[in-house]
Amino acid sequence: MKEIPLTEKQWQFAESIEKHSVTLYGGAKGGGKSHGLRLIMLMRRLEYPGSIGYIFRRTFPELESNHISPLFEQFPELRQYYNEGKKTLRLPNGSQLRFAYCGPKKDLMKFQGREMHDLAIEEAGDWPHDYYDFLRTCNRSSRPHIKARTLLTGNPGGIGHKWLKRLFVERKYEGNEKPSDYNFIPALVSDNPALEKSDPDYKLRLSSLKNELLRRAFLYGDWDIQAGQFFNEFSRDIHVVKPFKIPRHWNWFGSYDYGFNHPSAWHFWVCDEDGNVYLVNEIVRAKMRIDEQITSVKEYLKKMTESGERNEGGIIFWAGHDCWAQKKGGDPTISEDFSKHGVLLRRANIDRKQGASQVRMYLAHKKFDDGKKEGPRVFIFSHCEITID
């Protein structure tokens, strides 16, 4: 069999797989994800006799066009080892490369109890987190010479955008997740010499996309956006600022979205002399009782008063109209509950179109030919991570 060719970035992907339990390769479009994944999975079957690797896509046509057909076009001598019915390549050294797809959630049950030494999920952004979690339970090895590994490829956007960004870009871990298990190998079009040579205009076509969000995602692998984002004026580089000491005379106000099973959200804002607005803190948590919310709000305001960053006294929070909904049995409304404890709510203007227009005006920014900048008028302190997300 002829040599397996990899680009420099694809070799980095292969080396990362040896060191880390889970590696994500990709980012921008055209970085050689499918080609690299397929060849590395084949290489590892040859390197580890008796090993089993699975390549997953959401549908079989995607598997056929992205992996099965290209594999036999590049290595026609392998076709003799392929079982069409089982979609399995059985190599003479006892290794198996299996091609699998998973559409509806019930398809996952087909793989329960399987031992997958290498689990490869292509376009992981198309996969819900619970699908990934389930398949990871199959990613194990009972053979001492084979380490279980997960290989992912993907671009920003899609249903899996949030969990991929958390694990590989933000590197925020939960529960038993270990930071050393995860590694991200970003790739751009420029990391794929074969594509640049065969289709030199591909990068230009990506640059010409009218949708700025898609352009940033596909061309630069920008994980701070996703297709369908409503406020595409937002930019982490422009709107997110490091916290600073707030002048005592600046005007404070708040906003509040009631919740219990879904999080309640308190936001604390300040406005400077020029009308610029800064989000300086957030309290966003689920299953908080009214008394717990009141305590959290008052403790934060007390802290800022003691630090000299605000004058004494309460502030007004603008809230959704559900805070004034009458309860059965004549119990106090949410607004009345807060008012009794000195937290003042006022009815917000809940016109969504008008509100969106105002937010866009405050987010808007532009750069002129002479280098001067205009706007924006709203900024977010960098520790308000939930709001930024």
mmCIF file of C-alpha atoms in Angstrom:
data_model
loop_
_atom_site.group_PDB
_atom_site.id
_atom_site.type_symbol
_atom_site.label_atom_id
_atom_site.label_comp_id
_atom_site.label_asym_id
_atom_site.label_seq_id
_atom_site.Cartn_x
_atom_site.Cartn_y
_atom_site.Cartn_z
ATOM 1 C CA MET A 1 0.000 0.000 0.000
ATOM 2 C CA LYS A 2 1.332 3.459 -0.894
ATOM 3 C CA GLU A 3 2.390 6.001 1.718
ATOM 4 C CA ILE A 4 -0.313 7.859 3.680
ATOM 5 C CA PRO A 5 0.179 11.610 3.027
ATOM 6 C CA LEU A 6 -0.704 14.177 5.691
ATOM 7 C CA THR A 7 -0.282 17.956 5.809
ATOM 8 C CA GLU A 8 1.706 19.593 8.608
ATOM 9 C CA LYS A 9 -1.480 20.447 10.543
ATOM 10 C CA GLN A 10 -2.880 16.938 10.041
ATOM 11 C CA TRP A 11 0.351 15.542 11.522
ATOM 12 C CA GLN A 12 -0.234 17.789 14.536
ATOM 13 C CA PHE A 13 -3.710 16.249 14.772
ATOM 14 C CA ALA A 14 -2.208 12.743 14.656
ATOM 15 C CA GLU A 15 0.388 13.593 17.328
ATOM 16 C CA SER A 16 -2.244 15.156 19.582
ATOM 17 C CA ILE A 17 -4.318 11.959 19.432
ATOM 18 C CA GLU A 18 -1.411 10.048 20.945
ATOM 19 C CA LYS A 19 -1.146 12.516 23.843
ATOM 20 C CA HIS A 20 -4.776 13.477 24.591
ATOM 21 C CA SER A 21 -7.970 11.495 25.088
ATOM 22 C CA VAL A 22 -10.035 13.889 22.956
ATOM 23 C CA THR A 23 -8.782 16.102 20.115
ATOM 24 C CA LEU A 24 -10.785 18.548 17.998
ATOM 25 C CA TYR A 25 -9.395 19.444 14.566
ATOM 26 C CA GLY A 26 -10.838 22.239 12.439
ATOM 27 C CA GLY A 27 -12.261 25.694 12.809
ATOM 28 C CA ALA A 28 -12.391 27.223 9.341
ATOM 29 C CA LYS A 29 -13.778 25.600 6.212
ATOM 30 C CA GLY A 30 -11.336 23.882 3.881
ATOM 31 C CA GLY A 31 -8.757 22.920 6.515
ATOM 32 C CA GLY A 32 -8.613 19.292 5.347
ATOM 33 C CA LYS A 33 -10.784 17.822 8.103
ATOM 34 C CA SER A 34 -12.388 14.865 6.311
ATOM 35 C CA HIS A 35 -9.226 13.881 4.461
ATOM 36 C CA GLY A 36 -7.076 14.088 7.586
ATOM 37 C CA LEU A 37 -9.555 12.245 9.802
ATOM 38 C CA ARG A 38 -9.982 9.396 7.332
ATOM 39 C CA LEU A 39 -6.250 8.900 6.730
ATOM 40 C CA ILE A 40 -5.343 9.088 10.421
ATOM 41 C CA MET A 41 -8.013 6.525 11.268
ATOM 42 C CA LEU A 42 -6.587 4.214 8.589
ATOM 43 C CA MET A 43 -3.024 4.847 9.770
ATOM 44 C CA ARG A 44 -3.947 3.985 13.352
ATOM 45 C CA ARG A 45 -5.587 0.713 12.268
ATOM 46 C CA LEU A 46 -2.329 -0.253 10.587
ATOM 47 C CA GLU A 47 -0.201 0.929 13.502
ATOM 48 C CA TYR A 48 -2.267 -0.889 16.149
ATOM 49 C CA PRO A 49 -3.069 -4.466 14.986
ATOM 50 C CA GLY A 50 -6.406 -5.748 16.216
ATOM 51 C CA SER A 51 -7.757 -2.258 16.898
ATOM 52 C CA ILE A 52 -11.272 -1.080 16.098
ATOM 53 C CA GLY A 53 -12.088 2.425 14.893
ATOM 54 C CA TYR A 54 -15.452 4.000 14.073
ATOM 55 C CA ILE A 55 -16.032 7.015 11.813
ATOM 56 C CA PHE A 56 -19.426 8.641 12.474
ATOM 57 C CA ARG A 57 -21.549 11.037 10.438
ATOM 58 C CA ARG A 58 -25.200 11.898 10.942
ATOM 59 C CA THR A 59 -26.346 10.238 7.672
ATOM 60 C CA PHE A 60 -25.093 7.431 5.435
ATOM 61 C CA PRO A 61 -24.927 9.590 2.259
ATOM 62 C CA GLU A 62 -22.473 11.848 4.111
ATOM 63 C CA LEU A 63 -20.364 8.821 5.014
ATOM 64 C CA GLU A 64 -20.454 7.549 1.451
ATOM 65 C CA SER A 65 -19.444 10.811 -0.196
ATOM 66 C CA ASN A 66 -16.986 12.065 2.449
ATOM 67 C CA HIS A 67 -15.221 8.868 3.466
ATOM 68 C CA ILE A 68 -16.066 5.532 1.863
ATOM 69 C CA SER A 69 -15.799 6.541 -1.814
ATOM 70 C CA PRO A 70 -12.733 8.813 -1.340
ATOM 71 C CA LEU A 71 -10.947 6.054 0.625
ATOM 72 C CA PHE A 72 -11.217 3.523 -2.197
ATOM 73 C CA GLU A 73 -10.417 6.109 -4.849
ATOM 74 C CA GLN A 74 -7.142 6.825 -3.059
ATOM 75 C CA PHE A 75 -6.424 3.225 -2.045
ATOM 76 C CA PRO A 76 -8.284 0.899 -4.489
ATOM 77 C CA GLU A 77 -6.334 -2.090 -3.152
ATOM 78 C CA LEU A 78 -8.288 -1.818 0.116
ATOM 79 C CA ARG A 79 -11.667 -2.554 -1.474
ATOM 80 C CA GLN A 80 -11.047 -6.325 -1.287
ATOM 81 C CA TYR A 81 -11.169 -6.040 2.523
ATOM 82 C CA TYR A 82 -14.435 -4.096 2.636
ATOM 83 C CA ASN A 83 -17.749 -5.654 3.677
ATOM 84 C CA GLU A 84 -20.455 -3.576 1.973
ATOM 85 C CA GLY A 85 -23.284 -4.903 4.128
ATOM 86 C CA LYS A 86 -21.568 -4.237 7.446
ATOM 87 C CA LYS A 87 -19.824 -1.070 6.223
ATOM 88 C CA THR A 88 -16.608 -2.439 7.693
ATOM 89 C CA LEU A 89 -13.043 -2.522 6.420
ATOM 90 C CA ARG A 90 -11.288 -5.610 7.888
ATOM 91 C CA LEU A 91 -7.533 -5.403 7.436
ATOM 92 C CA PRO A 92 -5.155 -8.413 7.338
ATOM 93 C CA ASN A 93 -3.646 -7.414 10.707
ATOM 94 C CA GLY A 94 -6.992 -7.924 12.439
ATOM 95 C CA SER A 95 -7.911 -4.237 12.674
ATOM 96 C CA GLN A 96 -11.339 -2.928 11.660
ATOM 97 C CA LEU A 97 -12.419 0.478 10.373
ATOM 98 C CA ARG A 98 -16.175 0.794 10.638
ATOM 99 C CA PHE A 99 -18.365 3.481 9.060
ATOM 100 C CA ALA A 100 -21.430 4.384 11.123
ATOM 101 C CA TYR A 101 -24.205 6.948 11.086
ATOM 102 C CA CYS A 102 -26.666 8.125 13.704
ATOM 103 C CA GLY A 103 -29.763 10.165 12.809
ATOM 104 C CA PRO A 104 -32.548 10.007 15.415
ATOM 105 C CA LYS A 105 -31.620 9.378 19.026
ATOM 106 C CA LYS A 106 -32.898 5.800 18.920
ATOM 107 C CA ASP A 107 -30.026 4.967 16.530
ATOM 108 C CA LEU A 108 -27.631 5.321 19.456
ATOM 109 C CA MET A 109 -28.943 2.070 20.954
ATOM 110 C CA LYS A 110 -27.380 0.133 18.060
ATOM 111 C CA PHE A 111 -23.962 0.909 19.524
ATOM 112 C CA GLN A 112 -24.631 0.151 23.175
ATOM 113 C CA GLY A 113 -22.012 -2.218 24.541
ATOM 114 C CA ARG A 114 -19.634 -1.798 21.580
ATOM 115 C CA GLU A 115 -15.915 -1.342 22.242
ATOM 116 C CA MET A 116 -14.566 1.522 20.131
ATOM 117 C CA HIS A 117 -10.831 1.996 20.526
ATOM 118 C CA ASP A 118 -10.965 5.073 18.296
ATOM 119 C CA LEU A 119 -14.201 7.071 18.130
ATOM 120 C CA ALA A 120 -14.144 9.597 15.272
ATOM 121 C CA ILE A 121 -17.054 12.030 14.901
ATOM 122 C CA GLU A 122 -16.911 14.241 11.835
ATOM 123 C CA GLU A 123 -18.674 17.633 11.838
ATOM 124 C CA ALA A 124 -19.166 17.398 15.600
ATOM 125 C CA GLY A 125 -21.028 20.720 15.455
ATOM 126 C CA ASP A 126 -23.963 18.748 13.999
ATOM 127 C CA TRP A 127 -24.139 16.518 17.074
ATOM 128 C CA PRO A 128 -26.058 17.250 20.314
ATOM 129 C CA HIS A 129 -23.968 16.941 23.461
ATOM 130 C CA ASP A 130 -25.953 13.967 24.789
ATOM 131 C CA TYR A 131 -25.210 11.997 21.570
ATOM 132 C CA TYR A 132 -21.508 12.680 22.065
ATOM 133 C CA ASP A 133 -21.699 11.712 25.749
ATOM 134 C CA PHE A 134 -23.385 8.400 24.907
ATOM 135 C CA LEU A 135 -20.870 7.439 22.214
ATOM 136 C CA ARG A 136 -18.012 8.338 24.554
ATOM 137 C CA THR A 137 -19.198 5.556 26.891
ATOM 138 C CA CYS A 138 -18.301 3.148 24.068
ATOM 139 C CA ASN A 139 -14.847 4.709 23.620
ATOM 140 C CA ARG A 140 -12.855 2.229 25.700
ATOM 141 C CA SER A 141 -10.145 -0.401 25.350
ATOM 142 C CA SER A 142 -9.739 -3.756 27.100
ATOM 143 C CA ARG A 143 -6.355 -4.252 25.390
ATOM 144 C CA PRO A 144 -3.275 -2.947 27.230
ATOM 145 C CA HIS A 145 -1.411 -1.883 24.061
ATOM 146 C CA ILE A 146 -4.299 0.240 22.728
ATOM 147 C CA LYS A 147 -5.388 3.526 24.321
ATOM 148 C CA ALA A 148 -8.968 4.668 23.714
ATOM 149 C CA ARG A 149 -9.092 7.955 21.810
ATOM 150 C CA THR A 150 -11.793 10.330 20.511
ATOM 151 C CA LEU A 151 -11.187 12.294 17.299
ATOM 152 C CA LEU A 152 -13.491 15.211 16.456
ATOM 153 C CA THR A 153 -13.655 17.600 13.523
ATOM 154 C CA GLY A 154 -15.880 20.646 13.216
ATOM 155 C CA ASN A 155 -16.529 24.269 12.395
ATOM 156 C CA PRO A 156 -18.200 27.002 14.470
ATOM 157 C CA GLY A 157 -22.001 26.904 14.354
ATOM 158 C CA GLY A 158 -24.550 24.125 14.534
ATOM 159 C CA ILE A 159 -26.302 22.438 17.428
ATOM 160 C CA GLY A 160 -22.986 21.368 18.969
ATOM 161 C CA HIS A 161 -21.378 24.818 18.840
ATOM 162 C CA LYS A 162 -21.804 25.542 22.534
ATOM 163 C CA TRP A 163 -20.328 22.353 23.990
ATOM 164 C CA LEU A 164 -17.422 22.322 21.528
ATOM 165 C CA LYS A 165 -16.608 25.946 22.313
ATOM 166 C CA ARG A 166 -16.769 25.287 26.058
ATOM 167 C CA LEU A 167 -14.430 22.287 25.963
ATOM 168 C CA PHE A 168 -11.894 23.325 23.337
ATOM 169 C CA VAL A 169 -11.940 27.138 23.016
ATOM 170 C CA GLU A 170 -12.983 28.457 26.426
ATOM 171 C CA ARG A 171 -11.554 25.367 28.183
ATOM 172 C CA LYS A 172 -14.193 25.407 30.924
ATOM 173 C CA TYR A 173 -14.625 22.017 32.502
ATOM 174 C CA GLU A 174 -17.374 20.455 34.589
ATOM 175 C CA GLY A 175 -17.670 17.441 36.864
ATOM 176 C CA ASN A 176 -15.006 14.833 36.118
ATOM 177 C CA GLU A 177 -13.709 16.513 32.942
ATOM 178 C CA LYS A 178 -9.901 16.855 33.072
ATOM 179 C CA PRO A 179 -8.258 19.729 31.144
ATOM 180 C CA SER A 180 -5.349 17.501 30.100
ATOM 181 C CA ASP A 181 -7.749 15.207 28.221
ATOM 182 C CA TYR A 182 -8.719 17.875 25.672
ATOM 183 C CA ASN A 183 -6.755 19.534 22.879
ATOM 184 C CA PHE A 184 -7.729 21.748 19.940
ATOM 185 C CA ILE A 185 -5.828 21.890 16.638
ATOM 186 C CA PRO A 186 -7.164 24.921 14.701
ATOM 187 C CA ALA A 187 -6.884 24.780 10.914
ATOM 188 C CA LEU A 188 -7.433 27.333 8.127
ATOM 189 C CA VAL A 189 -7.668 27.041 4.342
ATOM 190 C CA SER A 190 -3.979 27.965 4.211
ATOM 191 C CA ASP A 191 -3.220 24.741 6.133
ATOM 192 C CA ASN A 192 -4.537 22.690 3.199
ATOM 193 C CA PRO A 193 -2.045 23.118 0.300
ATOM 194 C CA ALA A 194 -3.874 20.613 -1.911
ATOM 195 C CA LEU A 195 -7.095 22.665 -1.849
ATOM 196 C CA GLU A 196 -5.269 25.945 -2.427
ATOM 197 C CA LYS A 197 -3.549 24.413 -5.440
ATOM 198 C CA SER A 198 -6.594 22.700 -6.977
ATOM 199 C CA ASP A 199 -9.073 25.506 -6.186
ATOM 200 C CA PRO A 200 -7.179 28.799 -5.684
ATOM 201 C CA ASP A 201 -10.436 30.802 -5.705
ATOM 202 C CA TYR A 202 -11.990 28.911 -2.767
ATOM 203 C CA LYS A 203 -10.657 31.337 -0.168
ATOM 204 C CA LEU A 204 -11.913 34.248 -2.274
ATOM 205 C CA ARG A 205 -15.402 32.719 -2.363
ATOM 206 C CA LEU A 206 -15.397 32.452 1.426
ATOM 207 C CA SER A 207 -14.254 36.095 1.667
ATOM 208 C CA SER A 208 -17.165 37.119 -0.573
ATOM 209 C CA LEU A 209 -19.899 35.694 1.671
ATOM 210 C CA LYS A 210 -22.397 38.470 2.399
ATOM 211 C CA ASN A 211 -23.362 36.991 5.775
ATOM 212 C CA GLU A 212 -20.679 38.355 8.090
ATOM 213 C CA LEU A 213 -21.242 35.620 10.670
ATOM 214 C CA LEU A 214 -20.712 32.830 8.159
ATOM 215 C CA ARG A 215 -17.723 34.640 6.684
ATOM 216 C CA ARG A 216 -16.028 34.923 10.075
ATOM 217 C CA ALA A 217 -16.840 31.301 10.938
ATOM 218 C CA PHE A 218 -15.891 29.708 7.608
ATOM 219 C CA LEU A 219 -12.844 31.850 6.803
ATOM 220 C CA TYR A 220 -11.289 32.402 10.227
ATOM 221 C CA GLY A 221 -12.878 29.715 12.406
ATOM 222 C CA ASP A 222 -14.348 32.373 14.710
ATOM 223 C CA TRP A 223 -16.040 30.558 17.621
ATOM 224 C CA ASP A 224 -17.489 33.761 19.098
ATOM 225 C CA ILE A 225 -20.299 33.681 16.539
ATOM 226 C CA GLN A 226 -22.768 31.164 15.261
ATOM 227 C CA ALA A 227 -25.116 31.169 12.296
ATOM 228 C CA GLY A 228 -28.433 32.626 13.381
ATOM 229 C CA GLN A 229 -26.921 34.940 15.978
ATOM 230 C CA PHE A 230 -29.334 37.837 16.320
ATOM 231 C CA PHE A 231 -26.978 40.700 17.187
ATOM 232 C CA ASN A 232 -24.243 40.210 14.618
ATOM 233 C CA GLU A 233 -22.795 43.619 15.545
ATOM 234 C CA PHE A 234 -21.354 42.050 18.703
ATOM 235 C CA SER A 235 -17.594 41.519 18.828
ATOM 236 C CA ARG A 236 -15.682 40.228 21.844
ATOM 237 C CA ASP A 237 -12.657 42.346 20.890
ATOM 238 C CA ILE A 238 -14.721 45.546 20.783
ATOM 239 C CA HIS A 239 -17.496 45.211 23.347
ATOM 240 C CA VAL A 240 -15.849 43.190 26.133
ATOM 241 C CA VAL A 241 -13.618 45.231 28.471
ATOM 242 C CA LYS A 242 -11.552 44.527 31.563
ATOM 243 C CA PRO A 243 -13.274 45.555 34.811
ATOM 244 C CA PHE A 244 -12.202 48.923 36.206
ATOM 245 C CA LYS A 245 -13.055 50.964 39.297
ATOM 246 C CA ILE A 246 -16.384 52.678 38.650
ATOM 247 C CA PRO A 247 -16.551 56.418 39.440
ATOM 248 C CA ARG A 248 -18.906 56.898 42.366
ATOM 249 C CA HIS A 249 -21.081 59.473 40.601
ATOM 250 C CA TRP A 250 -21.984 57.257 37.636
ATOM 251 C CA ASN A 251 -25.631 56.295 37.411
ATOM 252 C CA TRP A 252 -26.570 52.723 38.376
ATOM 253 C CA PHE A 253 -29.610 50.766 37.193
ATOM 254 C CA GLY A 254 -30.529 47.115 36.823
ATOM 255 C CA SER A 255 -32.481 44.651 34.718
ATOM 256 C CA TYR A 256 -34.196 41.477 35.843
ATOM 257 C CA ASP A 257 -35.650 38.395 34.151
ATOM 258 C CA TYR A 258 -37.608 36.162 36.520
ATOM 259 C CA GLY A 259 -37.037 32.437 36.526
ATOM 260 C CA PHE A 260 -36.893 29.409 38.762
ATOM 261 C CA ASN A 261 -36.513 26.202 36.740
ATOM 262 C CA HIS A 262 -34.822 28.284 34.071
ATOM 263 C CA PRO A 263 -32.337 30.769 35.530
ATOM 264 C CA SER A 264 -33.308 34.070 37.030
ATOM 265 C CA ALA A 265 -31.058 36.800 35.641
ATOM 266 C CA TRP A 266 -30.043 39.991 37.451
ATOM 267 C CA HIS A 267 -27.854 42.476 35.581
ATOM 268 C CA PHE A 268 -26.179 45.536 37.077
ATOM 269 C CA TRP A 269 -25.454 48.458 34.748
ATOM 270 C CA VAL A 270 -23.758 51.847 35.014
ATOM 271 C CA CYS A 271 -24.003 54.849 32.710
ATOM 272 C CA ASP A 272 -21.195 57.405 32.336
ATOM 273 C CA GLU A 273 -21.383 61.148 31.643
ATOM 274 C CA ASP A 274 -21.406 60.594 27.854
ATOM 275 C CA GLY A 275 -24.268 58.107 27.834
ATOM 276 C CA ASN A 276 -22.095 55.007 27.432
ATOM 277 C CA VAL A 277 -23.466 51.969 29.252
ATOM 278 C CA TYR A 278 -21.466 49.256 30.994
ATOM 279 C CA LEU A 279 -22.694 45.877 32.214
ATOM 280 C CA VAL A 280 -20.623 45.472 35.377
ATOM 281 C CA ASN A 281 -22.043 42.302 36.921
ATOM 282 C CA GLU A 282 -24.501 39.458 36.448
ATOM 283 C CA ILE A 283 -26.211 37.027 38.803
ATOM 284 C CA VAL A 284 -27.644 34.202 36.701
ATOM 285 C CA ARG A 285 -28.749 31.053 38.513
ATOM 286 C CA ALA A 286 -31.606 28.554 38.437
ATOM 287 C CA LYS A 287 -33.725 27.341 41.363
ATOM 288 C CA MET A 288 -33.108 30.418 43.537
ATOM 289 C CA ARG A 289 -35.902 31.310 45.950
ATOM 290 C CA ILE A 290 -37.041 34.946 46.178
ATOM 291 C CA ASP A 291 -35.240 35.400 49.510
ATOM 292 C CA GLU A 292 -32.003 33.992 48.042
ATOM 293 C CA GLN A 293 -32.226 36.382 45.094
ATOM 294 C CA ILE A 294 -32.834 39.356 47.402
ATOM 295 C CA THR A 295 -29.821 38.391 49.532
ATOM 296 C CA SER A 296 -27.539 38.075 46.472
ATOM 297 C CA VAL A 297 -28.637 41.436 45.049
ATOM 298 C CA LYS A 298 -28.267 43.281 48.343
ATOM 299 C CA GLU A 299 -24.859 41.734 49.080
ATOM 300 C CA TYR A 300 -23.494 42.831 45.716
ATOM 301 C CA LEU A 301 -24.830 46.390 46.042
ATOM 302 C CA LYS A 302 -23.407 46.603 49.582
ATOM 303 C CA LYS A 303 -20.028 45.413 48.338
ATOM 304 C CA MET A 304 -19.944 48.094 45.611
ATOM 305 C CA THR A 305 -20.979 50.797 48.102
ATOM 306 C CA GLU A 306 -18.236 49.789 50.523
ATOM 307 C CA SER A 307 -15.676 49.820 47.697
ATOM 308 C CA GLY A 308 -16.597 53.432 46.939
ATOM 309 C CA GLU A 309 -17.983 52.626 43.480
ATOM 310 C CA ARG A 310 -21.575 53.681 44.154
ATOM 311 C CA ASN A 311 -23.573 55.879 46.473
ATOM 312 C CA GLU A 312 -25.732 54.367 49.191
ATOM 313 C CA GLY A 313 -29.329 53.387 48.537
ATOM 314 C CA GLY A 314 -31.139 51.009 46.239
ATOM 315 C CA ILE A 315 -31.352 51.040 42.470
ATOM 316 C CA ILE A 316 -34.270 50.479 40.130
ATOM 317 C CA PHE A 317 -34.443 47.178 38.203
ATOM 318 C CA TRP A 318 -36.409 47.105 34.951
ATOM 319 C CA ALA A 319 -38.260 43.798 34.745
ATOM 320 C CA GLY A 320 -40.607 41.745 32.600
ATOM 321 C CA HIS A 321 -44.329 42.104 33.143
ATOM 322 C CA ASP A 322 -44.686 38.601 34.628
ATOM 323 C CA CYS A 323 -43.372 40.108 37.863
ATOM 324 C CA TRP A 324 -46.751 41.852 38.265
ATOM 325 C CA ALA A 325 -48.921 38.813 37.457
ATOM 326 C CA GLN A 326 -51.539 38.163 40.113
ATOM 327 C CA LYS A 327 -51.181 34.825 41.908
ATOM 328 C CA LYS A 328 -53.936 32.454 42.937
ATOM 329 C CA GLY A 329 -55.154 32.904 46.452
ATOM 330 C CA GLY A 330 -54.203 36.547 46.585
ATOM 331 C CA ASP A 331 -50.504 35.911 47.321
ATOM 332 C CA PRO A 332 -48.169 38.862 46.698
ATOM 333 C CA THR A 333 -46.833 39.345 43.189
ATOM 334 C CA ILE A 334 -43.110 38.888 42.560
ATOM 335 C CA SER A 335 -42.754 42.671 42.404
ATOM 336 C CA GLU A 336 -44.508 43.055 45.785
ATOM 337 C CA ASP A 337 -42.252 40.390 47.332
ATOM 338 C CA PHE A 338 -39.153 42.267 46.248
ATOM 339 C CA SER A 339 -40.553 45.662 47.184
ATOM 340 C CA LYS A 340 -41.136 44.533 50.789
ATOM 341 C CA HIS A 341 -37.399 43.910 51.042
ATOM 342 C CA GLY A 342 -36.299 47.142 49.413
ATOM 343 C CA VAL A 343 -35.631 45.857 45.885
ATOM 344 C CA LEU A 344 -37.558 48.095 43.490
ATOM 345 C CA LEU A 345 -38.825 46.733 40.161
ATOM 346 C CA ARG A 346 -40.280 48.817 37.340
ATOM 347 C CA ARG A 347 -42.119 47.576 34.260
ATOM 348 C CA ALA A 348 -39.759 47.413 31.293
ATOM 349 C CA ASN A 349 -40.774 48.315 27.758
ATOM 350 C CA ILE A 350 -41.195 44.800 26.315
ATOM 351 C CA ASP A 351 -41.596 45.771 22.658
ATOM 352 C CA ARG A 352 -39.122 43.292 21.133
ATOM 353 C CA LYS A 353 -38.623 45.094 17.828
ATOM 354 C CA GLN A 354 -38.002 48.433 19.462
ATOM 355 C CA GLY A 355 -35.742 46.805 22.061
ATOM 356 C CA ALA A 356 -33.687 45.010 19.409
ATOM 357 C CA SER A 357 -33.321 48.268 17.483
ATOM 358 C CA GLN A 358 -32.034 50.046 20.600
ATOM 359 C CA VAL A 359 -29.541 47.283 21.382
ATOM 360 C CA ARG A 360 -28.242 47.349 17.811
ATOM 361 C CA MET A 361 -27.774 51.120 17.983
ATOM 362 C CA TYR A 362 -25.719 50.749 21.170
ATOM 363 C CA LEU A 363 -23.650 47.854 19.764
ATOM 364 C CA ALA A 364 -23.011 49.540 16.394
ATOM 365 C CA HIS A 365 -19.453 50.583 15.595
ATOM 366 C CA LYS A 366 -17.587 51.691 12.507
ATOM 367 C CA LYS A 367 -14.100 52.665 11.436
ATOM 368 C CA PHE A 368 -13.582 55.553 8.985
ATOM 369 C CA ASP A 369 -10.960 55.827 6.257
ATOM 370 C CA ASP A 370 -8.970 58.334 8.310
ATOM 371 C CA GLY A 371 -8.614 55.757 11.108
ATOM 372 C CA LYS A 372 -11.136 57.370 13.442
ATOM 373 C CA LYS A 373 -13.700 55.172 15.157
ATOM 374 C CA GLU A 374 -17.322 55.758 16.074
ATOM 375 C CA GLY A 375 -19.167 53.813 18.738
ATOM 376 C CA PRO A 376 -20.096 51.518 20.319
ATOM 377 C CA ARG A 377 -22.004 52.810 23.360
ATOM 378 C CA VAL A 378 -22.402 49.591 25.328
ATOM 379 C CA PHE A 379 -19.642 47.530 26.935
ATOM 380 C CA ILE A 380 -19.556 44.339 29.020
ATOM 381 C CA PHE A 381 -17.123 43.567 31.831
ATOM 382 C CA SER A 382 -15.181 40.419 30.947
ATOM 383 C CA HIS A 383 -16.321 38.455 34.030
ATOM 384 C CA CYS A 384 -19.957 38.545 32.797
ATOM 385 C CA GLU A 385 -19.309 35.337 30.894
ATOM 386 C CA ILE A 386 -22.900 34.076 30.698
ATOM 387 C CA THR A 387 -24.113 37.307 29.097
ATOM 388 C CA ILE A 388 -21.213 37.301 26.638
ATOM 389 C CA ASP A 389 -21.990 33.708 25.677
#
